[in-house]
CSV table of C-alpha atoms in Angstrom, one decimal:
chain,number,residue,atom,x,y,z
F,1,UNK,CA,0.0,0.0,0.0
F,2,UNK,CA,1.0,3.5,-0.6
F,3,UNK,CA,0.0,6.3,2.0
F,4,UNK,CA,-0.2,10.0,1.3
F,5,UNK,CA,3.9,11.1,0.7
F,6,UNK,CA,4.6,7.6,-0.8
F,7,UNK,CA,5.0,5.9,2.0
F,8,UNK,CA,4.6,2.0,2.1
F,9,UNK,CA,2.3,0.3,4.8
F,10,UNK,CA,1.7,-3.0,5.4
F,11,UNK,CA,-1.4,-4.8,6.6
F,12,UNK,CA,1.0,-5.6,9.8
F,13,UNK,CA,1.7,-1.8,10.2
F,14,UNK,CA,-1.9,-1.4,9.8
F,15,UNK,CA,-2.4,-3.9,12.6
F,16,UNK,CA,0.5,-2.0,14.7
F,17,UNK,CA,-0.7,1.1,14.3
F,18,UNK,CA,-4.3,0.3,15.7
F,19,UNK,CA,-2.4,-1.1,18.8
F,20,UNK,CA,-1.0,1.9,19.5
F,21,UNK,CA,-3.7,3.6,19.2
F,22,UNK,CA,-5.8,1.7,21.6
F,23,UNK,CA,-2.6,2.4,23.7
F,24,UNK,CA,-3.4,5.9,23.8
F,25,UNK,CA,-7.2,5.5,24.0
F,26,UNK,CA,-6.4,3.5,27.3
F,27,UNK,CA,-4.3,6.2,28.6
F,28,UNK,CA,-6.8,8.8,28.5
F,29,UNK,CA,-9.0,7.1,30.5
F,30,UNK,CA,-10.0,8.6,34.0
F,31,UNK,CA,-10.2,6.6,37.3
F,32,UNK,CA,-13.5,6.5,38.9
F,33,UNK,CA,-13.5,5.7,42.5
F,34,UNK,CA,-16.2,3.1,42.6
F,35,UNK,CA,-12.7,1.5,40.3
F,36,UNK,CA,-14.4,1.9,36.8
F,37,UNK,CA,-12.9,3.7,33.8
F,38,UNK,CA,-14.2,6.5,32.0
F,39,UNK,CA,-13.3,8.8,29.2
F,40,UNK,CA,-13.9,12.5,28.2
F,41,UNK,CA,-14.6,13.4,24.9
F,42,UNK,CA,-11.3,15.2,24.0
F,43,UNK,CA,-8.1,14.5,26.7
F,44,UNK,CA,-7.9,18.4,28.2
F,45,UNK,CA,-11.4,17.8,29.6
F,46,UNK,CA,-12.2,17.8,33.2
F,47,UNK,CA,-15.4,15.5,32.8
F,48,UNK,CA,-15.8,12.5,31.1
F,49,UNK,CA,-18.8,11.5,29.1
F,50,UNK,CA,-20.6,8.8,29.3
F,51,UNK,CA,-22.4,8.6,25.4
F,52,UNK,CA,-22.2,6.3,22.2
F,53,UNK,CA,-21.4,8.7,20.0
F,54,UNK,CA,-18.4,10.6,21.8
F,55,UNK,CA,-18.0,8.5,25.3
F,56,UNK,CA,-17.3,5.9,27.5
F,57,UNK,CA,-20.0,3.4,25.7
F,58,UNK,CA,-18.4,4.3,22.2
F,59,UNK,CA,-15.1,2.8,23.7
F,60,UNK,CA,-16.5,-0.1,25.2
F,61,UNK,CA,-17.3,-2.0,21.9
F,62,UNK,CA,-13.4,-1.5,20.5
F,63,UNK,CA,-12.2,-3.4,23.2
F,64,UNK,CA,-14.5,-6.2,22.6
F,65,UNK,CA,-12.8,-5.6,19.4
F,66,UNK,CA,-9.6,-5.9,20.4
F,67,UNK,CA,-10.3,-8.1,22.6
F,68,UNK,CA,-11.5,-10.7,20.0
F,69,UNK,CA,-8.9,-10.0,17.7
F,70,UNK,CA,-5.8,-9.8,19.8
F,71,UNK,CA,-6.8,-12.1,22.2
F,72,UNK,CA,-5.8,-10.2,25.3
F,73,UNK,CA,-7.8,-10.1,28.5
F,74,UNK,CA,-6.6,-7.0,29.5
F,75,UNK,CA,-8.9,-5.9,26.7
F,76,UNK,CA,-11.8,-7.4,28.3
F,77,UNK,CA,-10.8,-6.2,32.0
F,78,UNK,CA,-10.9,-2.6,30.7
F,79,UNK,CA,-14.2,-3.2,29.1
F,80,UNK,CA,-15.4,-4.5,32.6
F,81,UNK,CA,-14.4,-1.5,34.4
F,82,UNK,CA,-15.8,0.7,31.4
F,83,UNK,CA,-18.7,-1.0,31.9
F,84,UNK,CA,-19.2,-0.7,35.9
F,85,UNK,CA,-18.4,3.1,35.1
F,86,UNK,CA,-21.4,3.0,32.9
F,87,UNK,CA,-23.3,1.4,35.1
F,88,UNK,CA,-23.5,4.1,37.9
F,89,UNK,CA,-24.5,6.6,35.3
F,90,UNK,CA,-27.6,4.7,34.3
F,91,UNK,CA,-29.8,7.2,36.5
F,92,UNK,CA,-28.0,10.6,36.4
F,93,UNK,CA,-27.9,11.4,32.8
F,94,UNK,CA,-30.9,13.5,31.1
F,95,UNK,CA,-30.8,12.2,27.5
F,96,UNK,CA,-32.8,8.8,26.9
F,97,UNK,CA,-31.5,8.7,23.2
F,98,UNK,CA,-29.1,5.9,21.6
F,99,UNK,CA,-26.3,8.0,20.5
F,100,UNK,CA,-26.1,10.3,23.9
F,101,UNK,CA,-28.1,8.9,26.6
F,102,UNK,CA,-29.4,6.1,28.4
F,103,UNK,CA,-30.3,3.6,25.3
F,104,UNK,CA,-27.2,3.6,24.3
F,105,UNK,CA,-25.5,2.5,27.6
F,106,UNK,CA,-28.3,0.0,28.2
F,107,UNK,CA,-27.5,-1.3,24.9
F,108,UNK,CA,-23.5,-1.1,25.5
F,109,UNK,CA,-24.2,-2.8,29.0
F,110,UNK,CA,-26.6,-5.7,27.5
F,111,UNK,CA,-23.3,-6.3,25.1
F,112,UNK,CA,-20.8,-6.7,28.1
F,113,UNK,CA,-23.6,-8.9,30.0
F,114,UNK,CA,-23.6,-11.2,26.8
F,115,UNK,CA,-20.1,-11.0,26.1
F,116,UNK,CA,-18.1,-10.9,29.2
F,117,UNK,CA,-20.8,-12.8,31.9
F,118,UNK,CA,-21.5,-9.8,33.6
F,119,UNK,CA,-24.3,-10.0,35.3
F,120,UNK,CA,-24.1,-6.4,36.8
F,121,UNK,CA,-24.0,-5.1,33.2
F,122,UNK,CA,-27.1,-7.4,32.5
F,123,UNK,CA,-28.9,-5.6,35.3
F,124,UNK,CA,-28.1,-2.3,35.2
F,125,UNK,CA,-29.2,-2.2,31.5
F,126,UNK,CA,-32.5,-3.9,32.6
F,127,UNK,CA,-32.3,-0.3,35.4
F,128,UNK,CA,-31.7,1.4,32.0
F,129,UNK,CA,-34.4,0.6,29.3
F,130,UNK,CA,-37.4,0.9,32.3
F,131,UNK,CA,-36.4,4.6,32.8
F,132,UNK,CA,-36.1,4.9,29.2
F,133,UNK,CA,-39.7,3.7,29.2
F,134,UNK,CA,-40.9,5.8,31.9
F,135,UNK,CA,-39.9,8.3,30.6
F,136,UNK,CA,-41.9,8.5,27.3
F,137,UNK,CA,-44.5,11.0,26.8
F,138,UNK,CA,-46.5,9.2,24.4
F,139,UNK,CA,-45.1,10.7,21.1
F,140,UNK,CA,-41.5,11.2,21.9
F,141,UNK,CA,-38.4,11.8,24.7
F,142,UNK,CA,-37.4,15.1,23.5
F,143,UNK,CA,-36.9,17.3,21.2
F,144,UNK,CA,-34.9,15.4,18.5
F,145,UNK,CA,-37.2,12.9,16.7
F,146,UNK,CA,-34.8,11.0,14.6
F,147,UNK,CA,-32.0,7.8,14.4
F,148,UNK,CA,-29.1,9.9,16.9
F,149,UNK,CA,-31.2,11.4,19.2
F,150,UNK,CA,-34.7,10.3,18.9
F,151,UNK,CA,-37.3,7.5,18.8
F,152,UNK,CA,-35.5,5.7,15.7
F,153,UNK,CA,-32.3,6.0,17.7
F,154,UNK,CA,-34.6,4.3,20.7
F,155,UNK,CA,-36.4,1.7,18.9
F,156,UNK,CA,-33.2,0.3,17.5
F,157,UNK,CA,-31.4,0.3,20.6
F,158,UNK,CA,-33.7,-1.5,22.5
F,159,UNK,CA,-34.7,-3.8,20.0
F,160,UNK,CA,-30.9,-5.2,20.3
F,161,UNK,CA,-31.2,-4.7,23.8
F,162,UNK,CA,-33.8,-7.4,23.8
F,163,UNK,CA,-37.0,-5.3,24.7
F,164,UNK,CA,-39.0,-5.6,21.4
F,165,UNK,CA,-42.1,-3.8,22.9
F,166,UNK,CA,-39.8,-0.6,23.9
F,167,UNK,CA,-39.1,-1.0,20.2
F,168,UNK,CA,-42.5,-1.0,19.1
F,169,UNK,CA,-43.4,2.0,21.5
F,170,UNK,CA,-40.6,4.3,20.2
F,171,UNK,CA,-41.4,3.7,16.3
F,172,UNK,CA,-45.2,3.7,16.8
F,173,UNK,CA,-45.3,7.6,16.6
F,174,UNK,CA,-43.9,7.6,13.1
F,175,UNK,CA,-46.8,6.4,11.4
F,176,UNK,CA,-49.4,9.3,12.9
F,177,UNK,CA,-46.3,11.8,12.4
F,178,UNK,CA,-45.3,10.9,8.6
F,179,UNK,CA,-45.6,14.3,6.6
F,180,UNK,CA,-46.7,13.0,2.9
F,181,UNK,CA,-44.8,14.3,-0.1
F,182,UNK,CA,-45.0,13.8,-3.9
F,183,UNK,CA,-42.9,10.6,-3.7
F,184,UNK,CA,-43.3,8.9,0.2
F,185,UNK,CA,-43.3,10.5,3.5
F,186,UNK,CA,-40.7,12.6,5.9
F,187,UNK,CA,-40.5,13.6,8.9
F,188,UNK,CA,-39.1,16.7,10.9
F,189,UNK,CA,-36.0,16.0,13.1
F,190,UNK,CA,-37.1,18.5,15.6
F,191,UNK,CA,-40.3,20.8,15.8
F,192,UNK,CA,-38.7,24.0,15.9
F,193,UNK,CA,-37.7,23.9,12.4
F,194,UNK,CA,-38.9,24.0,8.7
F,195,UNK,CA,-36.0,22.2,7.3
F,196,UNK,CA,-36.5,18.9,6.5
F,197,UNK,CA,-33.4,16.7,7.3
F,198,UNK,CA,-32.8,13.5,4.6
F,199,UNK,CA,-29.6,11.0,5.4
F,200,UNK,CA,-29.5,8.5,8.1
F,201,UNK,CA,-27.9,10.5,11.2
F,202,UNK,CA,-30.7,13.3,11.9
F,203,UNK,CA,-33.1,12.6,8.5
F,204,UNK,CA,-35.6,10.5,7.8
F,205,UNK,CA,-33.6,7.8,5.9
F,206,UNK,CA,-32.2,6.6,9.1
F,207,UNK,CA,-35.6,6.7,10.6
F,208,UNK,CA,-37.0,4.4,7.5
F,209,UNK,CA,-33.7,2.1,8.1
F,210,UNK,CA,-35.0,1.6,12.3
F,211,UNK,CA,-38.8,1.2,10.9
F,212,UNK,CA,-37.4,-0.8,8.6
F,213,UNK,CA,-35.6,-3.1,11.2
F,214,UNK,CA,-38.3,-3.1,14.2
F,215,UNK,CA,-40.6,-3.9,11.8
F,216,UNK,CA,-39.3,-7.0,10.2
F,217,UNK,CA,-37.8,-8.0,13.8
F,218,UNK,CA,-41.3,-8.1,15.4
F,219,UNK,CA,-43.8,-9.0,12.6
F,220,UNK,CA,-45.4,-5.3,12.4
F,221,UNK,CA,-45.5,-4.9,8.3
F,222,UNK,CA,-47.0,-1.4,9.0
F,223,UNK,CA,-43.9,-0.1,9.7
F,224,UNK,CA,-42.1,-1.7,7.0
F,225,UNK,CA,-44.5,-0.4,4.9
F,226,UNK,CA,-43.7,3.0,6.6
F,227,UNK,CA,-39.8,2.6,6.0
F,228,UNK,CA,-40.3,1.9,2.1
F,229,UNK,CA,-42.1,5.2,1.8
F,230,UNK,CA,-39.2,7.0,3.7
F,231,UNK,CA,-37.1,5.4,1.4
F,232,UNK,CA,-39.0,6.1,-1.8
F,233,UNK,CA,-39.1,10.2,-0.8
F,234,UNK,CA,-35.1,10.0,-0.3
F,235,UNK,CA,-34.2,8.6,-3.9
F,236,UNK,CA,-37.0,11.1,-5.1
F,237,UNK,CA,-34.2,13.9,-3.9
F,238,UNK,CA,-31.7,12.3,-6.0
F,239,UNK,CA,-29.5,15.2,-8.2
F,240,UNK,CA,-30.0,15.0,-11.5
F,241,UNK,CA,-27.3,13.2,-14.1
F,242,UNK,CA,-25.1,12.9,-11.0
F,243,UNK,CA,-21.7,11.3,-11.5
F,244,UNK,CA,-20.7,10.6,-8.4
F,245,UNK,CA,-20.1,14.1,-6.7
F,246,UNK,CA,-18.8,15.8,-9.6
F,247,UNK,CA,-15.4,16.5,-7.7
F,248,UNK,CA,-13.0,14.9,-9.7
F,249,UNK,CA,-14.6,12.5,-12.4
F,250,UNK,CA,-17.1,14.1,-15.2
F,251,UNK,CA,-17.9,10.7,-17.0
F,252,UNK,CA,-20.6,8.2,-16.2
F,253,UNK,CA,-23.6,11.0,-15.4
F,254,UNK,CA,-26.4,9.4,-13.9
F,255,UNK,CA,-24.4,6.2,-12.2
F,256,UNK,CA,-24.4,7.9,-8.9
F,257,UNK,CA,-26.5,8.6,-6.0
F,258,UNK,CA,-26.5,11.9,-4.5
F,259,UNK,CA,-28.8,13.8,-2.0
F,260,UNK,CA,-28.8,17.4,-0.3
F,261,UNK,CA,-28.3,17.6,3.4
F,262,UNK,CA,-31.5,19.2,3.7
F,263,UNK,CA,-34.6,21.0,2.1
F,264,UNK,CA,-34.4,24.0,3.1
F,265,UNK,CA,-30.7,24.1,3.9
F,266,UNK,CA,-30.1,23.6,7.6
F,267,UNK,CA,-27.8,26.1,9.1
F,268,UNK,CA,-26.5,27.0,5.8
F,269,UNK,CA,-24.0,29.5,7.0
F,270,UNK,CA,-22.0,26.4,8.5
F,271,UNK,CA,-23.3,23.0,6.9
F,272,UNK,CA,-22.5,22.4,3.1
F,273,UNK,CA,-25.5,20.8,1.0
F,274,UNK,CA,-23.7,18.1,0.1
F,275,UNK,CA,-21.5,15.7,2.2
F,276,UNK,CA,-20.0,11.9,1.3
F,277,UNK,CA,-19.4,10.0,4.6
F,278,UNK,CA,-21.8,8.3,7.2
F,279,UNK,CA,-23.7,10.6,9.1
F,280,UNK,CA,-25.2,12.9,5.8
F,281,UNK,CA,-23.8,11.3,2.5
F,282,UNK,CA,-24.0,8.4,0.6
F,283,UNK,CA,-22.1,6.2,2.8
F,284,UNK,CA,-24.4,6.2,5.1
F,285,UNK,CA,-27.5,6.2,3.0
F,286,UNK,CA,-25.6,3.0,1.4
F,287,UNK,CA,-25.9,1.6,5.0
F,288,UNK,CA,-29.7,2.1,5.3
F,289,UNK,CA,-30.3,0.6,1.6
F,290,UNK,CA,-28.0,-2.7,2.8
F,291,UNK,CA,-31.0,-2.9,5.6
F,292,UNK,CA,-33.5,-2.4,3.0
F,293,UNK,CA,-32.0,-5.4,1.0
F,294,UNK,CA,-32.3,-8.0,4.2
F,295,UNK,CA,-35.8,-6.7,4.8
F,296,UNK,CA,-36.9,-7.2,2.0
F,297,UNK,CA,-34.9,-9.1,-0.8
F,298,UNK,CA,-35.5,-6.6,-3.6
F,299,UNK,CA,-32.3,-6.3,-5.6
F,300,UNK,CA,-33.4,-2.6,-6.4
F,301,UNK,CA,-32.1,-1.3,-2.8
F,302,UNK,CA,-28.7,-3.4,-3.7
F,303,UNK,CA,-28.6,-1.9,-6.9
F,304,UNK,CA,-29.1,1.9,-4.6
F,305,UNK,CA,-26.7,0.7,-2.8
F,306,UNK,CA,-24.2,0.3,-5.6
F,307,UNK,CA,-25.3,4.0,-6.5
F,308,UNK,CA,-23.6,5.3,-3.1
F,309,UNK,CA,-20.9,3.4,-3.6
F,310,UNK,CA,-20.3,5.0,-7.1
F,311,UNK,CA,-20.8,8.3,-5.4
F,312,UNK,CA,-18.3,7.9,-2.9
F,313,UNK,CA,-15.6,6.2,-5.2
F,314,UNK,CA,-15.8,9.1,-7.7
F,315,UNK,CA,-15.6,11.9,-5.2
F,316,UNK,CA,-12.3,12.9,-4.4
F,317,UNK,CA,-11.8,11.2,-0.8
F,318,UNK,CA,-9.7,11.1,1.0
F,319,UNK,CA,-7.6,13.6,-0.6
F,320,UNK,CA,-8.3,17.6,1.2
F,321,UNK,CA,-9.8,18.9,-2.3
F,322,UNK,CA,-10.4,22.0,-0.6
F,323,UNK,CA,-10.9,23.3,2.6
F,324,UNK,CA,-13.4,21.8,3.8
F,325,UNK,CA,-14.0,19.3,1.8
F,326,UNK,CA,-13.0,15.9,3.7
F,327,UNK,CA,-11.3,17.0,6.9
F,328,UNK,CA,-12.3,14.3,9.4
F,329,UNK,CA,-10.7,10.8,9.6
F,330,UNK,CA,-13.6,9.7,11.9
F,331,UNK,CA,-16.3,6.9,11.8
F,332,UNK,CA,-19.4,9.6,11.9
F,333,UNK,CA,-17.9,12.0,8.9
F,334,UNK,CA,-14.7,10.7,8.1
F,335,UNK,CA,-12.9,8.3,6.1
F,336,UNK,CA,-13.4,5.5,9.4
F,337,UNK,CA,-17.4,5.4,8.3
F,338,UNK,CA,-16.4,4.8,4.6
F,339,UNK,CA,-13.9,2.4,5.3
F,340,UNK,CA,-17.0,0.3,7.4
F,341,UNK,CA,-18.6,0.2,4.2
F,342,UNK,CA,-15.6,-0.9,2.0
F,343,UNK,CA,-15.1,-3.7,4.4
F,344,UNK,CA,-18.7,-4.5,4.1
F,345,UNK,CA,-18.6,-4.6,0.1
F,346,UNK,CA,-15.2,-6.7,-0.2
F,347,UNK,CA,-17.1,-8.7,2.7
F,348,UNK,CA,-20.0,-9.5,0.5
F,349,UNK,CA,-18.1,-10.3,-2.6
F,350,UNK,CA,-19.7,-6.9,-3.8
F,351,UNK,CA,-16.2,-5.6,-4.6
F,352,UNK,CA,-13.0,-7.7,-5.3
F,353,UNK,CA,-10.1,-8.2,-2.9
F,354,UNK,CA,-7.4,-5.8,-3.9
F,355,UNK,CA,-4.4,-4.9,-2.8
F,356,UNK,CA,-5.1,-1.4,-4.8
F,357,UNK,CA,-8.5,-1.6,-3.4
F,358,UNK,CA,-10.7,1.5,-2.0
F,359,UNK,CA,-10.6,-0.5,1.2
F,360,UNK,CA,-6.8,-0.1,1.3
F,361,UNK,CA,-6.8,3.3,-0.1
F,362,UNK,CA,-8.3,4.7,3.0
F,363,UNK,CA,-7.0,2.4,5.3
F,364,UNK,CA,-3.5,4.1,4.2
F,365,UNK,CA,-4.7,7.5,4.2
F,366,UNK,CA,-5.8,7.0,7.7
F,367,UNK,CA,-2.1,5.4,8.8
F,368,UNK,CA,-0.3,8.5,6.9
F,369,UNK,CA,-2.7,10.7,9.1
F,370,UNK,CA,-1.8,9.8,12.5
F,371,UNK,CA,0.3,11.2,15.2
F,372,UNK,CA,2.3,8.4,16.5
F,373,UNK,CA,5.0,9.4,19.4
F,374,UNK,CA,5.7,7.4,23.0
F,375,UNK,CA,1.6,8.2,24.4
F,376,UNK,CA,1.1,6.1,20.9
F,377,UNK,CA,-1.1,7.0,18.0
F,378,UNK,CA,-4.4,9.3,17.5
F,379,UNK,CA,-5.5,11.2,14.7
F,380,UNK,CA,-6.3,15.1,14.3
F,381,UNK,CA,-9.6,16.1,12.3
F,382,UNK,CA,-9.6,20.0,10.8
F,383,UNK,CA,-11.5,22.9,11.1
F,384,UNK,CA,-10.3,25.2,8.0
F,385,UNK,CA,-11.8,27.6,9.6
F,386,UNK,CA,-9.9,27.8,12.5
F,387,UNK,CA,-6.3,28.9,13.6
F,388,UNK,CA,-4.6,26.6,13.6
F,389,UNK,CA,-6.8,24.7,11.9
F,390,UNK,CA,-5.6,21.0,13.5
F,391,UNK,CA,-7.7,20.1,16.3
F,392,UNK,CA,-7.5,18.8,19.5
F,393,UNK,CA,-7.3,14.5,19.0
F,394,UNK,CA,-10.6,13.0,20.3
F,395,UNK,CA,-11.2,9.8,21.9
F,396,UNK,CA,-14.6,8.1,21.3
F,397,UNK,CA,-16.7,6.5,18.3
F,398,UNK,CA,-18.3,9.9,16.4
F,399,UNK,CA,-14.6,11.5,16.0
F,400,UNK,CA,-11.8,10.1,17.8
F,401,UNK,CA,-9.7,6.9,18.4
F,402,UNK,CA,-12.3,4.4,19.5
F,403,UNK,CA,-14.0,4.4,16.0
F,404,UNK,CA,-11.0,4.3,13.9
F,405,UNK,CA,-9.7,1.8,15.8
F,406,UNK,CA,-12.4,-0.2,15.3
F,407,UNK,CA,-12.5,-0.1,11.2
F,408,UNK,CA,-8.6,-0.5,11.1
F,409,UNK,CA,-8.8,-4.0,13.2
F,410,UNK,CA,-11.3,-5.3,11.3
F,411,UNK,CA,-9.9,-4.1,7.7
F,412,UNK,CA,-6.7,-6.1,9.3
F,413,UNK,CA,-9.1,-9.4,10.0
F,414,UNK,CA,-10.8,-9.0,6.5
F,415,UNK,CA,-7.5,-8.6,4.8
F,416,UNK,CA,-5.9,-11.5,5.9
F,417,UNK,CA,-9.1,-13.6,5.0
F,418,UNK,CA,-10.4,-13.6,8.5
F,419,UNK,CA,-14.0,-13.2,10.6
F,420,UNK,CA,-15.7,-10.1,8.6
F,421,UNK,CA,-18.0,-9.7,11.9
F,422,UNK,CA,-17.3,-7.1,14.5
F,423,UNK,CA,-17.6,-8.2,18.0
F,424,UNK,CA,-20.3,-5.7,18.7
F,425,UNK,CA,-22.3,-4.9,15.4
F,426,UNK,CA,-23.5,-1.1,15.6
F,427,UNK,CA,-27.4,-0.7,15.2
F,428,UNK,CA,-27.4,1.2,11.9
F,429,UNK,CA,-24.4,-1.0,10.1
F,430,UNK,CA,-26.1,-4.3,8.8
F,431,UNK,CA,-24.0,-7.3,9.9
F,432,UNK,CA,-22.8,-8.7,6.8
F,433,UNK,CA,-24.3,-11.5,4.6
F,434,UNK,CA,-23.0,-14.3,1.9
């Protein structure tokens, strides 16, 4: 492989380099005095967090990771002591949602039960899902209404928690709150807005992939039915004669898939309409069509899928076209999230093993990225509108070393012809199939 200045990486470099930066990620943990572990979001903080999406539950599933893969207990010890952190937060955070509240640590919790034999993890995510459900108003748990922060978010994390009626309850709003359009249905990600959000992170694809999910899972077809109009309003939006993102390659219009952020624009002094990775571009919508596909075994979301992946390939990343333009190495926007997706293709058989593969492509860009000294390795994101414009590293799933990590161990497993399946498969990525 060949990293950004020519450098050559191996897959055992690869491998190295995720070591050491689990090394770090360890390091930057804070000692709780009940003896758990926790982490902040970024290193100079005084508090940690407890969240998925930039926490102590995001790090918890890449030490099962490593864990599996290295075969190290220590790996597992931490995990345990992540976990018993985790579990004496259960009743003083404010957030129910999967991505920065209480779902997501019951469903991190329910992992370590099932992995590890904890049976303290097991019960404190039991603690967890009741307040989740006590504390529904009949419609929603706040103000976000969507897959990060909202019922979608909810649904899917208890479903995998094991409480399929929670599930139910959280997804059962969507059909009285469906706005029809020309094509299908939205919905609004929050009420105090007129902009109507469309990828898989805060829009209503990701909501159609949960419907899609909780409804095959417990036998309610209404809510498929509800997902596949979701669906059918998002390709609606599609640009026209798109080639893929138009950055770099001008051939093949009209192979690609490519949807605004939003309509109206959201924020449009700081968000962009168009973005490529997980959270609001094609990588992720590539994601929810893959769920669409198991749901229902219509080649057409396959063939959607193949869209995205067009999209993505032709856009320019992971090369800094211009500022701006791809500045974050993490799994939520960043290179990690398409890597997932890569992995999942060459998993598939969707895309051939090769050495000169995408998959390898970013796996490299990532290695040439990262700050690598005696604390170990992490990786900077950018702000290009900030001086200096590197930021501060960051620890946990959205941004930071725990979700990087992640990708790179299991791009090392999948290279050498080994277990495609992550230890802990994340609620909105598909496990993989023949």
């Amino acid at each position: 492989m060949t990293a950004t200045g020519g450098t050559t990486v191996t897959v055992d470099e690869v491998e190295e380099l995720a070591a050491e930066a689990l090394r770090w990620l360890i390091g930057t943990a804070r000692e709780a005095p009940d003896g758990g572990l926790a982490w902040p979001d970024r290193p100079s903080d005084d508090d940690s967090e407890p969240m998925l999406y930039f926490g102590t539950a995001g790090t918890v599933p890449v030490l099962l990771e490593a864990w599996r893969h290295f075969g190290d207990d220590a790996y597992a010890d931490t995990a345990l002591r992540a976990a018993r952190s985790l579990a004496h937060r259960v009743e003083d955070i404010e957030d129910d949602s999967l991505y920065f509240g209480r779902t997501g640590l019951a469903l991190v919790l329910r992992t370590v039960q099932e992995q590890l034999g904890d049976a303290a993890s097991g019960a404190a995510a039991d603690r967890a899902l009741a307040l989740v459900r006590s504390r529904f108003d009949g419609t929603r748990w706040g103000a976000l209404f969507e897959l990060m922060g909202g019922n979608a978010g909810i649904g899917l994390g208890a479903l995998l928690a094991g409480d399929e009626d929670l599930a139910v309850l959280a997804m059962e709003p969507y059909l009285r709150t469906a706005e029809p359009t020309p094509d299908g249905v939205q919905w609004a990600h929050r009420p105090d807005t007129e902009a109507r959000l469309h990828h898989v992170s805060h829009g209503s694809l990701g909501i159609a992939l949960a419907l899609a999910r909780v409804g095959a899972d417990t036998g309610r077809a209404d809510l498929t039915e509800l997902a596949l109009a979701g669906a059918a309003d998002f390709v609606a939006r599609a640009e026209p004669e798109t080639d893929g993102g138009g950055e770099t390659d001008g051939t093949r219009p009209g192979r690609g898939l490519l949807v605004r952020h939003s309509t109206p624009q959201y924020l449009p002094d700081l968000i962009e309409p168009f973005s490529y990775g997980w959270c609001h571009g094609p990588a992720g919508d590539a994601q929810a069509f893959r769920q669409l596909r198991d749901v229902t075994a219509d080649p057409a979301w396959s063939a959607l899928a193949d869209r995205c992946w067009h999209t993505v390939t032709h856009s320019g990343l992971p090369r800094r076209l211009r500022p701006g333009f791809w500045d974050n190495n993490g799994r939520c926007c960043g290179t990690a999230g398409v890597l997932a997706l890569a992995c999942d293709r060459v998993a598939e058989g969707l895309d051939p093993y090769a050495p000169e593969g995408f998959a390898h492509l970013l796996a490299t860009d990532l290695a040439a990225r990262a700050t690598r000294d005696a604390d170990g390795a992490r990786w900077s994101n950018v702000e290009h509108r900030a001086t200096p414009s590197a930021l501060e590293p960051r620890v946990g799933w959205a941004m930071g070393n725990a979700g990087i990590v992640r990708e790179l161990l299991r791009f090392v497993r999948l290279t050498r012809g080994g277990d495609p399946r992550y230890a802990f498969t994340w609620p909105d990525q598909p496990a993989v199939t023949a």
